[in-house]
Amino acid sequence: MKGKDRYPQLEVDPGKLKENLTALQRRCQASFVDLIGVVKGVNAWEPVVRVFDGAGLAYLATSRVDQLRKLRAMDVRTPLLLIRVPMLSELEDAVSLADASLQSERAVLRAANEEAARQGKKHGVVLMADLGDLREGFWDREELIAAAAEVEGELANLTLLGVGVNLSCYGSIRPDANNLGELAALARRVEAAIGRKLPIVSGGASTSTYLALDGTMPRGVNNLRLGEILLVGRANYGCDPDFTHRDAFTLRAEVIECRDKPSFPIGQLTVDAYGHAGHYEDRGVRRRALLAIGRVDYGDWADLTPRMPGVEILGASSDHTIVDVEAVKDRIAVGDVLEFDVNYASLVNLTNTPGVALVVKGGA
Ligand SMILES: *Cc1c(COP(=O)(O)O)cnc(C)c1O
């Protein structure tokens, strides 16, 4: 046991992260795809940022201005990209902190141009096309092309960097040769309208990586914005490479009670702490461990995977997690620490709450 450590604790292994990044970068480059490293999934946690910053990425990106501020305070070398279309009310910070942003409204582009002029800066923009996922992006292709021409010809303090798309976020649309082919075609039309090549044609997030890995990325798509797959080594829609680490992060929680109890609650069944009806299986009396970590820390317990075989999560409330340890009851006592693998959803929560100690493998 580690007496002086604080729990719950999330540990990052920068060596594994670096290996994930290098391996994905090399394979994507073979498909002529450059990478943007997205750090919002870990709240711009410094050891992760340092790994990304050392990798020669095109940009470091986050959705939030407060994280841009953290990144600036770290003195990163890589240019910064804001990947949530900025609020009009945050444009001053967005322009001063980010080198570039994703954009989908002409009013915001014009206001960003004025803000950049006021600050005496040039601000890069990537125009987003909505190709069916129905989150951000121009819906009308002609409007996107007109906006691109306006940025190029009239908004002197903006630099048109390119076009991009977001998929598999709201509408759960799979990135494929069809929709990414449309993006490439749209980029060619913008290039024809402005008379030069666009440096960035950004084909989405982690869920688009499989096209670069299996060599089917449509020609002309030359950029991906990756968070999840760099952090946890995989993503939905079949992005399950066999060369990435899935365990660059380790969650640790401490056992505060460990004893035999019935597995079916006693008394009138109503609803749990969150107002939901529970599902309980009567398996008789079994050894249960209570952990000092809960939904406030990680969100949904189904996003955690116990590392020790035989440990099974039964449920959780705000500050407690209950695990069945009957199969390993000789090995677990009060004060012990259990380890879990985390997925992207739980990482977002764990790195955004003050209750979790964030530590780096090997100290520092
Ligand atoms: C979050 C986000 C990404 C990165 O997504 P991952 O699934 O973590 O790779 C890319 N682009 C935009 C616009 C995003 O909001």
mmCIF file of C-alpha atoms and ligand atoms in Angstrom:
data_model
loop_
_atom_site.group_PDB
_atom_site.id
_atom_site.type_symbol
_atom_site.label_atom_id
_atom_site.label_comp_id
_atom_site.label_asym_id
_atom_site.label_seq_id
_atom_site.Cartn_x
_atom_site.Cartn_y
_atom_site.Cartn_z
ATOM 1 C CA MET A 1 0.000 0.000 0.000
ATOM 2 C CA LYS A 2 1.046 3.571 -0.686
ATOM 3 C CA GLY A 3 0.439 5.391 2.591
ATOM 4 C CA LYS A 4 1.122 8.956 1.461
ATOM 5 C CA ASP A 5 -0.771 8.909 -1.828
ATOM 6 C CA ARG A 6 -4.122 10.631 -2.108
ATOM 7 C CA TYR A 7 -7.138 8.769 -3.494
ATOM 8 C CA PRO A 8 -9.032 8.648 -5.721
ATOM 9 C CA GLN A 9 -6.105 9.069 -8.034
ATOM 10 C CA LEU A 10 -5.695 9.194 -11.797
ATOM 11 C CA GLU A 11 -2.228 8.333 -13.073
ATOM 12 C CA VAL A 12 -0.931 9.015 -16.563
ATOM 13 C CA ASP A 13 1.956 7.154 -18.184
ATOM 14 C CA PRO A 14 3.520 9.716 -20.570
ATOM 15 C CA GLY A 15 5.686 7.018 -22.173
ATOM 16 C CA LYS A 16 2.627 5.071 -23.344
ATOM 17 C CA LEU A 17 0.935 8.252 -24.565
ATOM 18 C CA LYS A 18 3.998 9.164 -26.574
ATOM 19 C CA GLU A 19 4.091 5.690 -28.144
ATOM 20 C CA ASN A 20 0.415 5.970 -29.117
ATOM 21 C CA LEU A 21 0.981 9.376 -30.636
ATOM 22 C CA THR A 22 4.124 8.421 -32.547
ATOM 23 C CA ALA A 23 2.574 5.227 -33.907
ATOM 24 C CA LEU A 24 -0.593 6.998 -35.092
ATOM 25 C CA GLN A 25 1.324 9.969 -36.468
ATOM 26 C CA ARG A 26 3.578 7.707 -38.550
ATOM 27 C CA ARG A 27 0.711 5.666 -39.973
ATOM 28 C CA CYS A 28 -1.430 8.727 -40.724
ATOM 29 C CA GLN A 29 1.499 10.437 -42.446
ATOM 30 C CA ALA A 30 1.722 7.417 -44.748
ATOM 31 C CA SER A 31 -1.824 8.418 -45.826
ATOM 32 C CA PHE A 32 -0.752 12.106 -46.164
ATOM 33 C CA VAL A 33 -2.769 13.027 -43.065
ATOM 34 C CA ASP A 34 -1.365 15.503 -40.499
ATOM 35 C CA LEU A 35 -2.616 15.465 -36.926
ATOM 36 C CA ILE A 36 -4.056 18.027 -34.554
ATOM 37 C CA GLY A 37 -3.830 16.931 -30.902
ATOM 38 C CA VAL A 38 -7.038 17.542 -28.945
ATOM 39 C CA VAL A 39 -6.547 17.949 -25.182
ATOM 40 C CA LYS A 40 -10.097 18.726 -23.999
ATOM 41 C CA GLY A 41 -10.589 15.080 -22.950
ATOM 42 C CA VAL A 42 -8.088 15.579 -20.126
ATOM 43 C CA ASN A 43 -8.840 19.250 -19.368
ATOM 44 C CA ALA A 44 -5.466 20.254 -20.872
ATOM 45 C CA TRP A 45 -3.644 18.287 -18.169
ATOM 46 C CA GLU A 46 -0.010 19.341 -18.339
ATOM 47 C CA PRO A 47 1.818 15.979 -18.684
ATOM 48 C CA VAL A 48 -0.444 15.100 -21.619
ATOM 49 C CA VAL A 49 0.041 18.553 -23.140
ATOM 50 C CA ARG A 50 3.836 18.182 -22.854
ATOM 51 C CA VAL A 51 3.773 14.908 -24.797
ATOM 52 C CA PHE A 52 1.584 16.411 -27.532
ATOM 53 C CA ASP A 53 3.610 19.628 -27.620
ATOM 54 C CA GLY A 54 6.803 17.709 -28.238
ATOM 55 C CA ALA A 55 5.456 15.780 -31.206
ATOM 56 C CA GLY A 56 5.528 18.394 -33.960
ATOM 57 C CA LEU A 57 1.750 18.436 -34.384
ATOM 58 C CA ALA A 58 0.078 20.996 -36.636
ATOM 59 C CA TYR A 59 -1.984 22.366 -33.733
ATOM 60 C CA LEU A 60 -2.962 21.680 -30.142
ATOM 61 C CA ALA A 61 -6.714 22.016 -29.810
ATOM 62 C CA THR A 62 -9.416 22.362 -27.211
ATOM 63 C CA SER A 63 -13.064 23.345 -27.118
ATOM 64 C CA ARG A 64 -12.742 25.735 -24.203
ATOM 65 C CA VAL A 65 -11.187 29.136 -23.691
ATOM 66 C CA ASP A 66 -10.209 28.448 -20.067
ATOM 67 C CA GLN A 67 -8.084 25.529 -21.335
ATOM 68 C CA LEU A 68 -6.502 27.765 -23.986
ATOM 69 C CA ARG A 69 -5.455 30.014 -21.117
ATOM 70 C CA LYS A 70 -3.892 27.037 -19.285
ATOM 71 C CA LEU A 71 -2.043 26.067 -22.472
ATOM 72 C CA ARG A 72 -0.660 29.596 -22.898
ATOM 73 C CA ALA A 73 0.499 29.556 -19.262
ATOM 74 C CA MET A 74 2.446 26.361 -20.091
ATOM 75 C CA ASP A 75 4.257 28.221 -22.882
ATOM 76 C CA VAL A 76 3.538 25.561 -25.490
ATOM 77 C CA ARG A 77 5.350 25.827 -28.830
ATOM 78 C CA THR A 78 2.585 24.316 -30.962
ATOM 79 C CA PRO A 79 -0.025 26.738 -32.367
ATOM 80 C CA LEU A 80 -3.434 26.620 -30.644
ATOM 81 C CA LEU A 81 -6.792 25.891 -32.287
ATOM 82 C CA LEU A 82 -10.188 26.495 -30.673
ATOM 83 C CA ILE A 83 -12.434 23.634 -31.839
ATOM 84 C CA ARG A 84 -15.774 24.798 -30.504
ATOM 85 C CA VAL A 85 -17.147 27.558 -32.686
ATOM 86 C CA PRO A 86 -16.579 30.607 -30.473
ATOM 87 C CA MET A 87 -19.342 32.420 -28.640
ATOM 88 C CA LEU A 88 -19.588 36.060 -29.677
ATOM 89 C CA SER A 89 -19.188 36.831 -25.983
ATOM 90 C CA GLU A 90 -15.792 35.059 -25.796
ATOM 91 C CA LEU A 91 -14.311 36.322 -29.066
ATOM 92 C CA GLU A 92 -11.891 38.666 -27.361
ATOM 93 C CA ASP A 93 -10.309 35.753 -25.454
ATOM 94 C CA ALA A 94 -10.636 33.359 -28.378
ATOM 95 C CA VAL A 95 -8.711 35.684 -30.663
ATOM 96 C CA SER A 96 -6.087 36.636 -28.103
ATOM 97 C CA LEU A 97 -5.458 33.065 -26.867
ATOM 98 C CA ALA A 98 -5.941 30.918 -29.979
ATOM 99 C CA ASP A 99 -4.048 31.168 -33.249
ATOM 100 C CA ALA A 100 -7.043 29.770 -35.104
ATOM 101 C CA SER A 101 -10.612 28.569 -34.632
ATOM 102 C CA LEU A 102 -13.310 26.481 -36.273
ATOM 103 C CA GLN A 103 -16.115 28.651 -37.672
ATOM 104 C CA SER A 104 -19.638 28.134 -38.982
ATOM 105 C CA GLU A 105 -21.407 31.536 -38.930
ATOM 106 C CA ARG A 106 -20.713 34.557 -41.099
ATOM 107 C CA ALA A 107 -21.642 36.946 -38.276
ATOM 108 C CA VAL A 108 -19.007 35.341 -36.054
ATOM 109 C CA LEU A 109 -16.410 35.475 -38.837
ATOM 110 C CA ARG A 110 -17.031 39.197 -39.297
ATOM 111 C CA ALA A 111 -16.886 39.846 -35.554
ATOM 112 C CA ALA A 112 -13.698 37.774 -35.282
ATOM 113 C CA ASN A 113 -12.157 39.823 -38.063
ATOM 114 C CA GLU A 114 -12.981 43.053 -36.214
ATOM 115 C CA GLU A 115 -11.645 41.649 -32.963
ATOM 116 C CA ALA A 116 -8.415 40.522 -34.648
ATOM 117 C CA ALA A 117 -8.035 43.984 -36.189
ATOM 118 C CA ARG A 118 -8.564 45.559 -32.759
ATOM 119 C CA GLN A 119 -5.831 43.302 -31.338
ATOM 120 C CA GLY A 120 -3.537 43.893 -34.295
ATOM 121 C CA LYS A 121 -3.472 40.167 -35.104
ATOM 122 C CA LYS A 122 -4.159 37.693 -37.838
ATOM 123 C CA HIS A 123 -6.491 34.863 -36.805
ATOM 124 C CA GLY A 124 -6.760 31.600 -38.746
ATOM 125 C CA VAL A 125 -10.150 30.055 -39.512
ATOM 126 C CA VAL A 126 -11.306 26.637 -40.630
ATOM 127 C CA LEU A 127 -14.824 26.653 -42.066
ATOM 128 C CA MET A 128 -16.895 23.689 -40.923
ATOM 129 C CA ALA A 129 -19.247 21.872 -43.269
ATOM 130 C CA ASP A 130 -22.160 19.889 -41.829
ATOM 131 C CA LEU A 131 -22.276 16.727 -43.918
ATOM 132 C CA GLY A 132 -25.098 15.059 -42.023
ATOM 133 C CA ASP A 133 -24.128 14.731 -38.375
ATOM 134 C CA LEU A 134 -26.167 17.866 -37.569
ATOM 135 C CA ARG A 135 -23.900 19.522 -35.036
ATOM 136 C CA GLU A 136 -21.808 22.522 -36.146
ATOM 137 C CA GLY A 137 -21.159 23.539 -39.725
ATOM 138 C CA PHE A 138 -22.513 25.340 -42.769
ATOM 139 C CA TRP A 139 -25.434 23.346 -44.156
ATOM 140 C CA ASP A 140 -25.639 25.061 -47.529
ATOM 141 C CA ARG A 141 -22.445 24.357 -49.540
ATOM 142 C CA GLU A 142 -22.895 27.563 -51.552
ATOM 143 C CA GLU A 143 -23.019 29.569 -48.340
ATOM 144 C CA LEU A 144 -19.752 27.977 -47.180
ATOM 145 C CA ILE A 145 -18.081 28.825 -50.485
ATOM 146 C CA ALA A 146 -19.387 32.405 -50.299
ATOM 147 C CA ALA A 147 -18.121 32.721 -46.722
ATOM 148 C CA ALA A 148 -14.712 31.406 -47.810
ATOM 149 C CA ALA A 149 -14.576 33.980 -50.594
ATOM 150 C CA GLU A 150 -15.547 36.721 -48.132
ATOM 151 C CA VAL A 151 -12.830 35.704 -45.652
ATOM 152 C CA GLU A 152 -10.280 35.563 -48.450
ATOM 153 C CA GLY A 153 -11.273 38.799 -50.147
ATOM 154 C CA GLU A 154 -12.698 41.074 -47.474
ATOM 155 C CA LEU A 155 -11.798 40.011 -43.938
ATOM 156 C CA ALA A 156 -8.200 41.151 -43.885
ATOM 157 C CA ASN A 157 -7.407 40.048 -40.334
ATOM 158 C CA LEU A 158 -8.575 36.469 -40.895
ATOM 159 C CA THR A 159 -6.578 33.799 -42.713
ATOM 160 C CA LEU A 160 -8.590 31.045 -44.368
ATOM 161 C CA LEU A 161 -6.748 27.867 -43.372
ATOM 162 C CA GLY A 162 -9.180 25.375 -44.754
ATOM 163 C CA VAL A 163 -12.380 23.421 -44.334
ATOM 164 C CA GLY A 164 -13.386 20.675 -41.952
ATOM 165 C CA VAL A 165 -16.167 18.369 -40.898
ATOM 166 C CA ASN A 166 -17.352 16.852 -37.669
ATOM 167 C CA LEU A 167 -19.025 13.443 -37.701
ATOM 168 C CA SER A 168 -20.123 10.764 -35.228
ATOM 169 C CA CYS A 169 -20.851 13.297 -32.485
ATOM 170 C CA TYR A 170 -24.531 14.211 -32.457
ATOM 171 C CA GLY A 171 -26.013 12.340 -35.384
ATOM 172 C CA SER A 172 -23.762 9.277 -34.854
ATOM 173 C CA ILE A 173 -22.890 9.308 -38.555
ATOM 174 C CA ARG A 174 -19.928 7.094 -39.465
ATOM 175 C CA PRO A 175 -17.128 8.859 -41.344
ATOM 176 C CA ASP A 176 -16.714 7.061 -44.663
ATOM 177 C CA ALA A 177 -15.387 7.464 -48.189
ATOM 178 C CA ASN A 178 -18.703 9.018 -49.182
ATOM 179 C CA ASN A 179 -18.996 11.914 -46.711
ATOM 180 C CA LEU A 180 -15.225 12.533 -46.594
ATOM 181 C CA GLY A 181 -15.135 12.412 -50.381
ATOM 182 C CA GLU A 182 -17.755 15.166 -50.313
ATOM 183 C CA LEU A 183 -15.519 17.196 -48.008
ATOM 184 C CA ALA A 184 -12.597 16.824 -50.420
ATOM 185 C CA ALA A 185 -14.831 17.884 -53.330
ATOM 186 C CA LEU A 186 -16.041 20.909 -51.364
ATOM 187 C CA ALA A 187 -12.418 21.861 -50.606
ATOM 188 C CA ARG A 188 -11.645 21.758 -54.342
ATOM 189 C CA ARG A 189 -14.586 24.088 -55.021
ATOM 190 C CA VAL A 190 -13.366 26.538 -52.358
ATOM 191 C CA GLU A 191 -9.880 26.374 -53.851
ATOM 192 C CA ALA A 192 -11.301 27.151 -57.277
ATOM 193 C CA ALA A 193 -13.223 30.117 -55.830
ATOM 194 C CA ILE A 194 -10.220 31.653 -54.058
ATOM 195 C CA GLY A 195 -7.523 30.630 -56.514
ATOM 196 C CA ARG A 196 -5.157 28.826 -54.161
ATOM 197 C CA LYS A 197 -4.715 25.523 -52.326
ATOM 198 C CA LEU A 198 -6.112 25.158 -48.812
ATOM 199 C CA PRO A 199 -3.532 23.941 -46.308
ATOM 200 C CA ILE A 200 -6.111 22.124 -44.122
ATOM 201 C CA VAL A 201 -8.866 19.741 -45.187
ATOM 202 C CA SER A 202 -9.823 18.252 -41.829
ATOM 203 C CA GLY A 203 -11.742 14.994 -42.021
ATOM 204 C CA GLY A 204 -12.958 14.698 -38.456
ATOM 205 C CA ALA A 205 -11.925 13.168 -35.159
ATOM 206 C CA SER A 206 -10.758 9.797 -33.817
ATOM 207 C CA THR A 207 -13.597 7.942 -35.496
ATOM 208 C CA SER A 208 -12.156 8.936 -38.907
ATOM 209 C CA THR A 209 -8.740 7.445 -38.137
ATOM 210 C CA TYR A 210 -9.563 4.019 -39.541
ATOM 211 C CA LEU A 211 -9.648 5.428 -43.075
ATOM 212 C CA ALA A 212 -6.082 6.666 -42.740
ATOM 213 C CA LEU A 213 -4.980 3.378 -41.174
ATOM 214 C CA ASP A 214 -6.470 1.140 -43.831
ATOM 215 C CA GLY A 215 -5.473 3.393 -46.717
ATOM 216 C CA THR A 216 -9.010 4.424 -47.751
ATOM 217 C CA MET A 217 -8.916 8.122 -46.800
ATOM 218 C CA PRO A 218 -10.289 10.038 -49.797
ATOM 219 C CA ARG A 219 -7.571 11.954 -51.646
ATOM 220 C CA GLY A 220 -7.420 15.563 -50.579
ATOM 221 C CA VAL A 221 -8.357 14.996 -46.922
ATOM 222 C CA ASN A 222 -5.074 15.842 -45.221
ATOM 223 C CA ASN A 223 -5.847 16.423 -41.549
ATOM 224 C CA LEU A 224 -7.515 14.800 -38.521
ATOM 225 C CA ARG A 225 -8.236 16.265 -35.093
ATOM 226 C CA LEU A 226 -7.522 13.477 -32.615
ATOM 227 C CA GLY A 227 -8.261 13.249 -28.912
ATOM 228 C CA GLU A 228 -9.778 9.952 -27.822
ATOM 229 C CA ILE A 229 -7.649 7.560 -29.872
ATOM 230 C CA LEU A 230 -4.402 9.225 -28.751
ATOM 231 C CA LEU A 231 -5.460 9.054 -25.100
ATOM 232 C CA VAL A 232 -7.167 5.683 -24.744
ATOM 233 C CA GLY A 233 -5.881 3.984 -27.883
ATOM 234 C CA ARG A 234 -9.196 3.333 -29.577
ATOM 235 C CA ALA A 235 -12.456 4.900 -30.773
ATOM 236 C CA ASN A 236 -15.932 3.840 -31.861
ATOM 237 C CA TYR A 237 -16.945 2.641 -35.337
ATOM 238 C CA GLY A 238 -14.201 0.056 -35.671
ATOM 239 C CA CYS A 239 -11.186 2.181 -34.740
ATOM 240 C CA ASP A 240 -9.543 -0.588 -32.747
ATOM 241 C CA PRO A 241 -5.873 -0.602 -33.757
ATOM 242 C CA ASP A 242 -3.767 -3.463 -32.403
ATOM 243 C CA PHE A 243 -0.669 -1.303 -31.917
ATOM 244 C CA THR A 244 -1.930 1.211 -29.294
ATOM 245 C CA HIS A 245 -1.866 1.178 -25.506
ATOM 246 C CA ARG A 246 -5.306 1.161 -23.881
ATOM 247 C CA ASP A 247 -3.902 1.644 -20.394
ATOM 248 C CA ALA A 248 -1.981 4.920 -20.495
ATOM 249 C CA PHE A 249 -4.296 6.023 -17.652
ATOM 250 C CA THR A 250 -4.904 4.194 -14.368
ATOM 251 C CA LEU A 251 -7.636 5.071 -11.897
ATOM 252 C CA ARG A 252 -7.092 4.066 -8.267
ATOM 253 C CA ALA A 253 -9.705 4.035 -5.517
ATOM 254 C CA GLU A 254 -9.441 3.028 -1.867
ATOM 255 C CA VAL A 255 -11.537 0.418 -0.054
ATOM 256 C CA ILE A 256 -13.319 1.962 2.975
ATOM 257 C CA GLU A 257 -15.437 -1.052 3.943
ATOM 258 C CA CYS A 258 -15.196 -4.737 3.093
ATOM 259 C CA ARG A 259 -17.617 -7.324 4.458
ATOM 260 C CA ASP A 260 -20.156 -10.018 3.665
ATOM 261 C CA LYS A 261 -23.665 -8.728 2.919
ATOM 262 C CA PRO A 262 -26.755 -9.993 1.131
ATOM 263 C CA SER A 263 -26.820 -9.147 -2.577
ATOM 264 C CA PHE A 264 -30.508 -8.194 -2.632
ATOM 265 C CA PRO A 265 -31.595 -5.029 -0.718
ATOM 266 C CA ILE A 266 -33.806 -5.546 2.352
ATOM 267 C CA GLY A 267 -37.085 -3.582 2.720
ATOM 268 C CA GLN A 268 -39.398 -1.757 0.273
ATOM 269 C CA LEU A 269 -37.663 -1.192 -3.081
ATOM 270 C CA THR A 270 -38.178 2.351 -4.414
ATOM 271 C CA VAL A 271 -35.531 4.337 -6.313
ATOM 272 C CA ASP A 272 -31.778 4.872 -5.911
ATOM 273 C CA ALA A 273 -29.860 8.077 -5.046
ATOM 274 C CA TYR A 274 -30.388 9.398 -8.578
ATOM 275 C CA GLY A 275 -34.106 8.622 -8.677
ATOM 276 C CA HIS A 276 -33.821 5.493 -10.824
ATOM 277 C CA ALA A 277 -35.229 2.041 -10.164
ATOM 278 C CA GLY A 278 -32.349 -0.366 -9.442
ATOM 279 C CA HIS A 279 -31.845 -3.884 -10.741
ATOM 280 C CA TYR A 280 -30.615 -6.344 -8.149
ATOM 281 C CA GLU A 281 -29.868 -10.007 -8.530
ATOM 282 C CA ASP A 282 -30.164 -12.196 -5.440
ATOM 283 C CA ARG A 283 -26.927 -14.184 -5.360
ATOM 284 C CA GLY A 284 -27.034 -14.760 -1.609
ATOM 285 C CA VAL A 285 -24.486 -13.428 0.847
ATOM 286 C CA ARG A 286 -21.287 -12.233 -0.844
ATOM 287 C CA ARG A 287 -18.163 -10.219 -0.016
ATOM 288 C CA ARG A 288 -18.553 -6.591 -1.050
ATOM 289 C CA ALA A 289 -16.048 -3.772 -1.005
ATOM 290 C CA LEU A 290 -17.068 -0.130 -0.736
ATOM 291 C CA LEU A 291 -14.818 2.358 -2.541
ATOM 292 C CA ALA A 292 -14.377 6.056 -1.757
ATOM 293 C CA ILE A 293 -15.106 7.247 -5.277
ATOM 294 C CA GLY A 294 -18.419 7.921 -6.992
ATOM 295 C CA ARG A 295 -20.373 9.361 -9.839
ATOM 296 C CA VAL A 296 -19.265 12.905 -8.985
ATOM 297 C CA ASP A 297 -15.739 11.776 -9.874
ATOM 298 C CA TYR A 298 -16.183 9.648 -12.998
ATOM 299 C CA GLY A 299 -19.785 9.948 -14.214
ATOM 300 C CA ASP A 300 -21.041 6.456 -15.072
ATOM 301 C CA TRP A 301 -19.553 3.382 -13.412
ATOM 302 C CA ALA A 302 -20.042 1.407 -16.627
ATOM 303 C CA ASP A 303 -17.154 3.502 -18.039
ATOM 304 C CA LEU A 304 -14.720 1.882 -15.589
ATOM 305 C CA THR A 305 -13.163 -1.574 -15.952
ATOM 306 C CA PRO A 306 -11.607 -3.242 -12.894
ATOM 307 C CA ARG A 307 -8.085 -4.492 -13.628
ATOM 308 C CA MET A 308 -8.160 -7.328 -11.104
ATOM 309 C CA PRO A 309 -9.993 -10.344 -12.554
ATOM 310 C CA GLY A 310 -12.877 -11.336 -10.266
ATOM 311 C CA VAL A 311 -13.756 -7.762 -9.216
ATOM 312 C CA GLU A 312 -17.178 -6.689 -10.497
ATOM 313 C CA ILE A 313 -18.782 -3.252 -10.131
ATOM 314 C CA LEU A 314 -22.328 -3.487 -8.755
ATOM 315 C CA GLY A 315 -23.326 0.155 -8.682
ATOM 316 C CA ALA A 316 -22.529 3.604 -7.399
ATOM 317 C CA SER A 317 -23.911 6.767 -5.857
ATOM 318 C CA SER A 318 -22.366 10.263 -5.835
ATOM 319 C CA ASP A 319 -19.438 9.411 -3.591
ATOM 320 C CA HIS A 320 -19.422 5.606 -3.265
ATOM 321 C CA THR A 321 -18.828 2.682 -5.597
ATOM 322 C CA ILE A 322 -19.812 -0.843 -4.597
ATOM 323 C CA VAL A 323 -17.889 -3.809 -5.978
ATOM 324 C CA ASP A 324 -18.404 -7.542 -5.615
ATOM 325 C CA VAL A 325 -15.121 -9.155 -4.567
ATOM 326 C CA GLU A 326 -16.420 -12.612 -3.611
ATOM 327 C CA ALA A 327 -14.111 -14.269 -6.149
ATOM 328 C CA VAL A 328 -11.022 -12.554 -4.701
ATOM 329 C CA LYS A 329 -12.071 -12.103 -1.078
ATOM 330 C CA ASP A 330 -8.797 -13.389 0.377
ATOM 331 C CA ARG A 331 -6.931 -10.641 -1.452
ATOM 332 C CA ILE A 332 -8.882 -7.501 -0.514
ATOM 333 C CA ALA A 333 -9.143 -5.620 2.792
ATOM 334 C CA VAL A 334 -9.972 -2.140 4.068
ATOM 335 C CA GLY A 335 -7.255 0.329 3.019
ATOM 336 C CA ASP A 336 -6.412 -1.563 -0.172
ATOM 337 C CA VAL A 337 -6.414 0.269 -3.453
ATOM 338 C CA LEU A 338 -8.176 -1.108 -6.548
ATOM 339 C CA GLU A 339 -7.149 -0.176 -10.081
ATOM 340 C CA PHE A 340 -9.394 0.516 -13.069
ATOM 341 C CA ASP A 341 -9.030 1.141 -16.773
ATOM 342 C CA VAL A 342 -10.911 4.247 -17.887
ATOM 343 C CA ASN A 343 -12.529 5.191 -21.155
ATOM 344 C CA TYR A 344 -12.769 8.627 -22.752
ATOM 345 C CA ALA A 345 -16.047 9.598 -21.086
ATOM 346 C CA SER A 346 -14.729 8.867 -17.601
ATOM 347 C CA LEU A 347 -11.413 10.639 -18.350
ATOM 348 C CA VAL A 348 -13.288 13.836 -19.157
ATOM 349 C CA ASN A 349 -15.003 13.700 -15.775
ATOM 350 C CA LEU A 350 -11.981 12.571 -13.746
ATOM 351 C CA THR A 351 -9.796 15.419 -15.027
ATOM 352 C CA ASN A 352 -12.477 18.067 -14.483
ATOM 353 C CA THR A 353 -13.095 17.539 -10.790
ATOM 354 C CA PRO A 354 -10.984 18.750 -7.858
ATOM 355 C CA GLY A 355 -11.663 15.557 -5.884
ATOM 356 C CA VAL A 356 -9.334 13.380 -7.960
ATOM 357 C CA ALA A 357 -5.559 13.562 -7.434
ATOM 358 C CA LEU A 358 -3.777 13.727 -10.794
ATOM 359 C CA VAL A 359 -0.358 12.076 -10.772
ATOM 360 C CA VAL A 360 2.323 11.172 -13.295
ATOM 361 C CA LYS A 361 3.799 7.665 -13.431
ATOM 362 C CA GLY A 362 7.244 7.693 -11.916
ATOM 363 C CA GLY A 363 6.629 10.869 -9.885
ATOM 364 C CA ALA A 364 7.247 14.485 -10.996
HETATM 365 C C1 LIG B 1 -13.735 16.866 -29.461
HETATM 366 C C2 LIG B 1 -13.502 17.219 -30.866
HETATM 367 C C3 LIG B 1 -12.531 16.540 -31.613
HETATM 368 C C4 LIG B 1 -11.734 15.376 -31.064
HETATM 369 O O1 LIG B 1 -12.577 14.269 -30.871
HETATM 370 P P1 LIG B 1 -12.042 12.837 -30.442
HETATM 371 O O2 LIG B 1 -13.209 11.956 -30.588
HETATM 372 O O3 LIG B 1 -11.593 12.958 -29.027
HETATM 373 O O4 LIG B 1 -10.918 12.476 -31.343
HETATM 374 C C5 LIG B 1 -12.316 16.955 -32.912
HETATM 375 N N1 LIG B 1 -13.027 17.965 -33.458
HETATM 376 C C6 LIG B 1 -13.982 18.635 -32.777
HETATM 377 C C7 LIG B 1 -14.732 19.724 -33.430
HETATM 378 C C8 LIG B 1 -14.259 18.275 -31.462
HETATM 379 O O5 LIG B 1 -15.207 18.938 -30.784
#
